[in-house]
Coordinates of N, CA, C and O in Angstrom, one line a residue:
X284 N 7.9 5.2 -6.5 CA 6.5 5.7 -6.4 C 6.0 5.9 -7.8 O 6.8 6.2 -8.7
X285 N 4.8 5.7 -8.0 CA 4.1 5.9 -9.3 C 4.2 7.3 -9.7 O 4.1 8.2 -8.9
X286 N 4.4 7.5 -11.0 CA 4.5 8.9 -11.5 C 3.6 9.0 -12.7 O 3.2 8.1 -13.3
X287 N 3.2 10.2 -13.0 CA 2.4 10.5 -14.2 C 3.0 11.7 -14.9 O 3.6 12.6 -14.3
X288 N 2.7 11.8 -16.2 CA 3.1 12.9 -17.0 C 1.9 13.5 -17.6 O 1.0 12.8 -18.2
X289 N 1.7 14.8 -17.4 CA 0.5 15.5 -17.9 C 0.9 16.1 -19.3 O 1.9 16.8 -19.4
X290 N 0.1 15.6 -20.3 CA 0.3 16.1 -21.6 C -1.0 16.6 -22.1 O -1.9 15.8 -22.4
X291 N -1.2 17.9 -22.2 CA -2.5 18.5 -22.7 C -3.6 17.8 -21.9 O -4.6 17.4 -22.5
X292 N -3.6 17.8 -20.6 CA -4.6 17.3 -19.7 C -4.9 15.8 -19.9 O -6.0 15.4 -19.5
X293 N -4.0 15.1 -20.4 CA -4.2 13.6 -20.5 C -3.1 13.0 -19.6 O -1.9 13.4 -19.7
X294 N -3.5 12.1 -18.7 CA -2.5 11.5 -17.8 C -2.0 10.2 -18.3 O -2.8 9.4 -18.9
X295 N -0.8 9.9 -18.1 CA -0.2 8.6 -18.4 C -0.1 7.8 -17.1 O 0.6 8.3 -16.2
X296 N -0.8 6.7 -17.0 CA -0.8 6.0 -15.8 C 0.2 4.9 -15.7 O 0.5 4.3 -16.7
X297 N 0.7 4.6 -14.5 CA 1.7 3.6 -14.4 C 1.2 2.2 -14.4 O 1.9 1.3 -14.7
X298 N -0.1 2.0 -14.1 CA -0.6 0.6 -14.1 C -1.9 0.6 -14.9 O -2.8 1.3 -14.8
X299 N -1.9 -0.4 -15.9 CA -3.0 -0.5 -16.8 C -4.2 -1.2 -16.2 O -5.3 -1.0 -16.6
X300 N -3.9 -2.1 -15.2 CA -5.0 -2.8 -14.5 C -4.5 -3.3 -13.2 O -3.4 -3.0 -12.8
X301 N -5.4 -3.9 -12.4 CA -5.1 -4.3 -11.1 C -4.0 -5.3 -11.1 O -3.2 -5.4 -10.2
X302 N -3.9 -6.2 -12.0 CA -2.9 -7.2 -12.1 C -1.5 -6.6 -12.3 O -0.5 -7.0 -11.7
X303 N -1.5 -5.5 -13.1 CA -0.2 -4.8 -13.2 C 0.2 -4.1 -11.9 O 1.4 -4.1 -11.6
X304 N -0.7 -3.7 -11.2 CA -0.4 -3.1 -9.8 C 0.2 -4.2 -8.9 O 1.2 -4.0 -8.3
X305 N -0.5 -5.4 -9.0 CA 0.0 -6.5 -8.1 C 1.4 -6.9 -8.5 O 2.3 -7.2 -7.7
X306 N 1.7 -6.9 -9.8 CA 3.1 -7.3 -10.3 C 4.1 -6.2 -9.8 O 5.2 -6.6 -9.4
X307 N 3.7 -5.0 -9.8 CA 4.6 -3.9 -9.3 C 4.8 -4.1 -7.8 O 5.9 -3.8 -7.3
X308 N 3.8 -4.5 -7.0 CA 4.0 -4.7 -5.6 C 5.0 -5.9 -5.4 O 5.9 -5.8 -4.6
X309 N 4.8 -7.0 -6.2 CA 5.7 -8.1 -6.1 C 7.1 -7.7 -6.4 O 8.1 -8.1 -5.7
X310 N 7.3 -6.9 -7.5 CA 8.6 -6.4 -7.9 C 9.2 -5.5 -6.9 O 10.5 -5.4 -6.8
X311 N 8.4 -4.9 -6.1 CA 8.9 -4.0 -5.0 C 9.2 -4.6 -3.7 O 9.2 -4.0 -2.7
X312 N 9.3 -5.9 -3.7 CA 9.6 -6.6 -2.5 C 8.3 -6.8 -1.6 O 8.4 -7.0 -0.4
X313 N 7.2 -6.7 -2.2 CA 5.9 -6.9 -1.5 C 5.4 -5.6 -0.9 O 4.4 -5.7 -0.2
X314 N 6.0 -4.5 -1.2 CA 5.5 -3.2 -0.6 C 5.7 -2.2 -1.7 O 6.7 -2.1 -2.4
X315 N 4.7 -1.3 -1.9 CA 4.7 -0.3 -2.9 C 3.9 0.9 -2.5 O 2.8 0.8 -2.0
X316 N 4.5 2.1 -2.7 CA 3.8 3.4 -2.4 C 3.2 3.9 -3.6 O 3.8 3.9 -4.7
X317 N 1.9 4.2 -3.6 CA 1.1 4.6 -4.7 C 0.3 5.9 -4.4 O -0.2 6.0 -3.3
X318 N 0.3 6.8 -5.4 CA -0.6 8.0 -5.2 C -2.0 7.6 -5.5 O -2.3 6.7 -6.3
X319 N -2.9 8.2 -4.8 CA -4.3 7.8 -4.8 C -5.0 8.0 -6.2 O -5.9 7.2 -6.6
X320 N -4.5 8.9 -7.0 CA -5.1 9.1 -8.3 C -4.9 7.8 -9.2 O -5.6 7.5 -10.1
X321 N -3.8 7.1 -8.9 CA -3.5 5.9 -9.6 C -4.6 4.8 -9.3 O -5.1 4.1 -10.2
X322 N -4.9 4.7 -8.0 CA -5.9 3.7 -7.6 C -7.3 4.1 -8.1 O -8.1 3.3 -8.4
X323 N -7.5 5.4 -8.0 CA -8.8 5.9 -8.5 C -9.0 5.6 -10.0 O -10.0 5.2 -10.4
X324 N -7.9 5.7 -10.8 CA -7.9 5.4 -12.2 C -8.2 3.9 -12.4 O -9.0 3.5 -13.2
X325 N -7.6 3.0 -11.6 CA -7.8 1.6 -11.7 C -9.3 1.3 -11.4 O -9.8 0.3 -12.0
X326 N -9.9 2.0 -10.5 CA -11.3 1.8 -10.2 C -12.2 2.5 -11.2 O -13.4 2.3 -11.2
X327 N -11.6 3.2 -12.1 CA -12.4 3.9 -13.2 C -13.5 4.8 -12.6 O -14.6 4.8 -12.9
X328 N -13.0 5.6 -11.6 CA -13.9 6.5 -10.9 C -13.4 8.0 -11.0 O -12.3 8.3 -11.3
X329 N -14.4 8.9 -10.8 CA -14.1 10.3 -11.0 C -13.6 10.9 -9.7 O -12.9 11.8 -9.7
X330 N -14.2 10.4 -8.6 CA -13.8 10.9 -7.2 C -13.5 9.8 -6.3 O -13.9 8.7 -6.4
X331 N -12.7 10.2 -5.3 CA -12.4 9.2 -4.3 C -13.3 9.2 -3.1 O -12.9 9.4 -1.9
X332 N -14.6 9.0 -3.4 CA -15.6 9.0 -2.3 C -15.5 7.7 -1.5 O -14.7 6.8 -1.8
X333 N -16.3 7.7 -0.4 CA -16.2 6.5 0.5 C -16.5 5.2 -0.2 O -15.8 4.2 0.1
X334 N -17.4 5.2 -1.1 CA -17.7 3.9 -1.8 C -16.6 3.5 -2.8 O -16.3 2.3 -2.9
X335 N -16.0 4.5 -3.4 CA -14.8 4.2 -4.3 C -13.7 3.6 -3.5 O -13.0 2.6 -3.9
X336 N -13.4 4.3 -2.4 CA -12.3 3.8 -1.6 C -12.5 2.4 -1.0 O -11.6 1.6 -0.9
X337 N -13.8 2.1 -0.7 CA -14.1 0.8 -0.2 C -14.0 -0.2 -1.3 O -13.5 -1.3 -1.0
X338 N -14.3 0.1 -2.5 CA -14.2 -0.8 -3.6 C -12.7 -1.0 -3.9 O -12.3 -2.1 -4.2
X339 N -11.9 0.0 -3.8 CA -10.4 -0.1 -4.0 C -9.9 -1.1 -3.0 O -9.1 -2.0 -3.3
X340 N -10.3 -1.0 -1.7 CA -9.8 -1.9 -0.7 C -10.2 -3.3 -1.0 O -9.4 -4.3 -0.8
X341 N -11.5 -3.5 -1.5 CA -11.9 -4.9 -1.8 C -11.1 -5.4 -3.0 O -10.8 -6.6 -2.9
X342 N -10.9 -4.6 -4.0 CA -10.1 -5.1 -5.1 C -8.7 -5.5 -4.7 O -8.2 -6.5 -5.1
X343 N -8.1 -4.7 -3.8 CA -6.7 -5.0 -3.3 C -6.8 -6.3 -2.5 O -5.9 -7.2 -2.7
X344 N -7.7 -6.5 -1.7 CA -7.9 -7.7 -0.8 C -8.0 -8.9 -1.7 O -7.5 -10.0 -1.5
X345 N -8.8 -8.8 -2.8 CA -9.0 -9.9 -3.8 C -7.7 -10.3 -4.4 O -7.6 -11.4 -4.9
X346 N -6.7 -9.4 -4.4 CA -5.4 -9.7 -5.0 C -4.4 -10.2 -4.0 O -3.2 -10.4 -4.2
X347 N -4.9 -10.3 -2.7 CA -3.9 -10.7 -1.6 C -3.1 -9.5 -1.2 O -2.0 -9.7 -0.6
X348 N -3.7 -8.3 -1.3 CA -3.0 -7.1 -0.9 C -3.8 -6.3 0.1 O -5.0 -6.4 0.2
X349 N -3.1 -5.5 0.9 CA -3.7 -4.6 1.8 C -3.1 -3.2 1.7 O -2.2 -3.0 0.9
X350 N -3.5 -2.3 2.5 CA -3.0 -0.9 2.4 C -2.9 -0.2 3.7 O -3.5 -0.6 4.7
X351 N -2.0 0.8 3.7 CA -1.9 1.7 4.8 C -1.9 3.1 4.2 O -1.4 3.3 3.1
X352 N -2.6 4.0 4.9 CA -3.3 3.8 6.1 C -4.5 2.9 5.9 O -4.9 2.6 4.8
X353 N -5.1 2.4 7.0 CA -6.2 1.5 7.0 C -7.4 2.1 6.3 O -8.2 1.4 5.6
X354 N -7.6 3.4 6.5 CA -8.6 4.2 5.8 C -7.9 4.9 4.6 O -7.1 5.8 4.9
X355 N -8.2 4.5 3.4 CA -7.5 5.2 2.3 C -7.8 6.7 2.2 O -8.9 7.1 2.5
X356 N -6.8 7.5 1.9 CA -7.0 8.9 1.8 C -8.0 9.3 0.7 O -8.2 8.6 -0.3
X357 N -8.7 10.4 0.9 CA -9.7 10.8 0.0 C -9.2 11.9 -1.0 O -10.0 12.2 -1.9
X358 N -8.0 12.3 -0.9 CA -7.5 13.3 -1.8 C -6.5 12.6 -2.8 O -5.6 11.8 -2.4
X359 N -6.7 12.9 -4.1 CA -5.9 12.2 -5.1 C -4.4 12.3 -5.0 O -3.6 11.5 -5.5
X360 N -3.9 13.4 -4.4 CA -2.5 13.7 -4.3 C -1.8 12.9 -3.2 O -0.6 12.9 -3.1
X361 N -2.6 12.4 -2.3 CA -2.1 11.7 -1.1 C -1.6 10.3 -1.5 O -2.0 9.8 -2.6
X362 N -0.8 9.7 -0.7 CA -0.3 8.4 -1.0 C -0.8 7.3 0.0 O -1.2 7.6 1.1
X363 N -0.7 6.1 -0.5 CA -1.0 4.9 0.3 C 0.1 3.9 0.0 O 0.8 3.9 -1.0
X364 N 0.3 3.1 1.0 CA 1.3 2.0 0.9 C 0.5 0.7 0.7 O -0.3 0.3 1.5
X365 N 0.8 0.0 -0.4 CA 0.2 -1.3 -0.7 C 1.2 -2.4 -0.3 O 2.4 -2.3 -0.7
X366 N 0.7 -3.4 0.4 CA 1.6 -4.4 0.8 C 0.9 -5.8 0.6 O -0.3 -5.9 0.6
X367 N 1.8 -6.8 0.4 CA 1.3 -8.1 0.2 C 1.0 -8.8 1.5 O 1.8 -8.8 2.5
X368 N -0.2 -9.4 1.6 CA -0.6 -10.1 2.8 C 0.3 -11.4 2.9 O 0.7 -12.0 2.0
X369 N 0.5 -11.8 4.2 CA 1.2 -13.1 4.4 C 2.7 -12.9 4.4 O 3.5 -13.9 4.4
X370 N 3.2 -11.6 4.4 CA 4.6 -11.3 4.4 C 5.0 -10.8 5.8 O 4.2 -10.4 6.6
X371 N 6.4 -10.7 6.0 CA 6.8 -10.1 7.2 C 6.3 -8.7 7.4 O 6.0 -8.3 8.5
X372 N 6.2 -7.9 6.4 CA 5.7 -6.6 6.5 C 4.2 -6.6 6.9 O 3.8 -5.8 7.8
X373 N 3.4 -7.5 6.4 CA 2.1 -7.6 6.9 C 2.0 -8.0 8.3 O 1.1 -7.6 9.1
X374 N 2.9 -8.9 8.8 CA 2.9 -9.3 10.2 C 3.2 -8.1 11.1 O 2.6 -8.0 12.1
X375 N 4.1 -7.3 10.6 CA 4.5 -6.1 11.4 C 3.3 -5.1 11.5 O 2.9 -4.6 12.6
X376 N 2.6 -4.9 10.4 CA 1.4 -4.1 10.3 C 0.4 -4.6 11.3 O -0.2 -3.9 12.1
X377 N 0.1 -5.9 11.2 CA -0.9 -6.6 12.0 C -0.5 -6.4 13.5 O -1.4 -6.2 14.3
X378 N 0.8 -6.6 13.8 CA 1.2 -6.5 15.2 C 1.0 -5.1 15.7 O 0.6 -4.9 16.8
X379 N 1.3 -4.1 14.9 CA 1.1 -2.7 15.4 C -0.3 -2.3 15.4 O -0.8 -1.6 16.3
X380 N -1.1 -2.6 14.4 CA -2.5 -2.2 14.3 C -3.5 -3.2 14.8 O -4.7 -2.8 14.9
X381 N -3.1 -4.4 15.1 CA -4.0 -5.4 15.5 C -4.6 -5.2 16.8 O -4.1 -4.4 17.6
X382 N -5.6 -6.1 17.1 CA -6.2 -6.0 18.4 C -5.7 -7.1 19.4 O -6.0 -7.1 20.6
X383 N -5.0 -8.1 18.9 CA -4.5 -9.2 19.7 C -3.1 -9.0 20.2 O -2.2 -9.0 19.4
X384 N -3.0 -8.8 21.5 CA -1.6 -8.6 22.0 C -0.8 -9.8 21.9 O 0.4 -9.7 21.7
X385 N -1.4 -11.0 21.9 CA -0.7 -12.3 21.8 C -0.1 -12.4 20.4 O 1.1 -12.7 20.3
X386 N -0.9 -12.1 19.4 CA -0.3 -12.1 18.0 C 0.7 -11.0 17.8 O 1.7 -11.3 17.1
X387 N 0.5 -9.9 18.4 CA 1.5 -8.8 18.2 C 2.8 -9.2 18.9 O 3.9 -9.0 18.3
X388 N 2.7 -9.8 20.1 CA 3.9 -10.2 20.7 C 4.7 -11.3 19.9 O 5.9 -11.2 19.8
X389 N 3.9 -12.2 19.4 CA 4.6 -13.3 18.6 C 5.2 -12.7 17.3 O 6.4 -13.1 17.0
X390 N 4.6 -11.8 16.6 CA 5.1 -11.2 15.4 C 6.3 -10.4 15.7 O 7.4 -10.5 15.0
X391 N 6.3 -9.6 16.7 CA 7.4 -8.8 17.1 C 8.6 -9.6 17.6 O 9.8 -9.3 17.3
X392 N 8.3 -10.7 18.3 CA 9.4 -11.6 18.8 C 10.1 -12.2 17.6 O 11.3 -12.3 17.5
X393 N 9.3 -12.7 16.6 CA 9.9 -13.3 15.4 C 10.8 -12.3 14.7 O 11.9 -12.6 14.2
X394 N 10.3 -11.0 14.6 CA 11.1 -10.0 14.0 C 12.4 -9.7 14.8 O 13.5 -9.7 14.2
X395 N 12.3 -9.7 16.1 CA 13.5 -9.4 16.9 C 14.5 -10.5 17.0 O 15.7 -10.3 17.2
X396 N 14.0 -11.8 16.8 CA 14.9 -12.9 16.9 C 15.3 -13.5 15.6 O 16.0 -14.5 15.5
X397 N 15.0 -12.8 14.5 CA 15.4 -13.3 13.2 C 16.9 -13.3 13.1 O 17.6 -12.4 13.5
X398 N 17.4 -14.4 12.5 CA 18.9 -14.5 12.3 C 19.3 -14.0 11.0 O 20.5 -13.9 10.7
X399 N 18.4 -13.7 10.1 CA 18.8 -13.2 8.8 C 18.8 -11.7 8.9 O 17.8 -11.0 8.8
X400 N 20.0 -11.1 9.1 CA 20.1 -9.7 9.3 C 19.7 -8.8 8.1 O 19.2 -7.7 8.3
X401 N 19.9 -9.3 6.9 CA 19.5 -8.6 5.7 C 18.0 -8.4 5.7 O 17.5 -7.3 5.4
X402 N 17.3 -9.5 5.9 CA 15.8 -9.4 6.0 C 15.3 -8.6 7.1 O 14.4 -7.8 7.0
X403 N 16.0 -8.7 8.3 CA 15.6 -7.9 9.4 C 15.8 -6.4 9.1 O 15.0 -5.5 9.4
X404 N 16.9 -6.0 8.4 CA 17.2 -4.6 8.1 C 16.1 -4.2 7.1 O 15.6 -3.1 7.2
X405 N 15.8 -5.0 6.1 CA 14.8 -4.6 5.1 C 13.5 -4.4 5.8 O 12.8 -3.4 5.5
X406 N 13.1 -5.3 6.7 CA 11.8 -5.1 7.3 C 11.8 -3.8 8.2 O 10.8 -3.1 8.3
X407 N 12.9 -3.6 8.9 CA 13.0 -2.4 9.7 C 12.9 -1.1 8.9 O 12.2 -0.2 9.3
X408 N 13.5 -1.1 7.7 CA 13.4 0.0 6.8 C 12.0 0.2 6.3 O 11.5 1.3 6.3
X409 N 11.3 -0.9 6.0 CA 9.9 -0.8 5.5 C 9.0 -0.3 6.6 O 8.1 0.5 6.4
X410 N 9.3 -0.8 7.8 CA 8.5 -0.4 9.0 C 8.6 1.1 9.2 O 7.6 1.8 9.5
X411 N 9.8 1.6 9.1 CA 10.1 3.0 9.3 C 9.3 3.8 8.2 O 8.7 4.9 8.5
X412 N 9.4 3.3 7.0 CA 8.6 4.0 5.9 C 7.1 4.0 6.1 O 6.5 5.0 6.0
X413 N 6.6 2.9 6.5 CA 5.2 2.8 6.8 C 4.8 3.7 8.0 O 3.8 4.3 7.9
X414 N 5.6 3.7 9.0 CA 5.3 4.6 10.2 C 5.3 6.0 9.8 O 4.4 6.8 10.2
X415 N 6.2 6.4 8.9 CA 6.3 7.8 8.4 C 5.0 8.2 7.7 O 4.4 9.2 7.8
X416 N 4.5 7.3 6.8 CA 3.3 7.5 6.1 C 2.1 7.6 7.0 O 1.2 8.5 6.8
X417 N 2.1 6.7 8.0 CA 0.9 6.7 8.9 C 0.9 8.0 9.7 O -0.2 8.6 10.0
X418 N 2.1 8.6 10.1 CA 2.1 9.8 10.8 C 1.8 11.0 10.0 O 1.4 12.0 10.5
X419 N 2.2 11.0 8.7 CA 2.1 12.2 7.9 C 0.9 12.1 7.0 O 0.3 13.0 6.5

């Protein structure tokens, strides 16, 4: 998770720009948990209002990334999970949150019939982490 150090009211941010965030997501296996003040900083905004959060979502999408929860939190101390689109994690999110039962069925079947047990275990752990964040 991203961390910051407060030194005389100056914050040290983990990501200098959107590309650095994308690299961190890639380095984290395509999934990264981030506190909202980090995203607010990248947006160069003072508050996490509805327009700022919409702009964050657009910037992430432009990088091939999405987030959970689907509606970003409005409080800077809350967390979001950033994930890479086109990955098994994205397929699971789409299956759970999507509107197409056919696509959900196909994604979940692929997950259940995967022969690569390490990947299956990793996806299962990520899904549990994502579910925990969605619930809390």
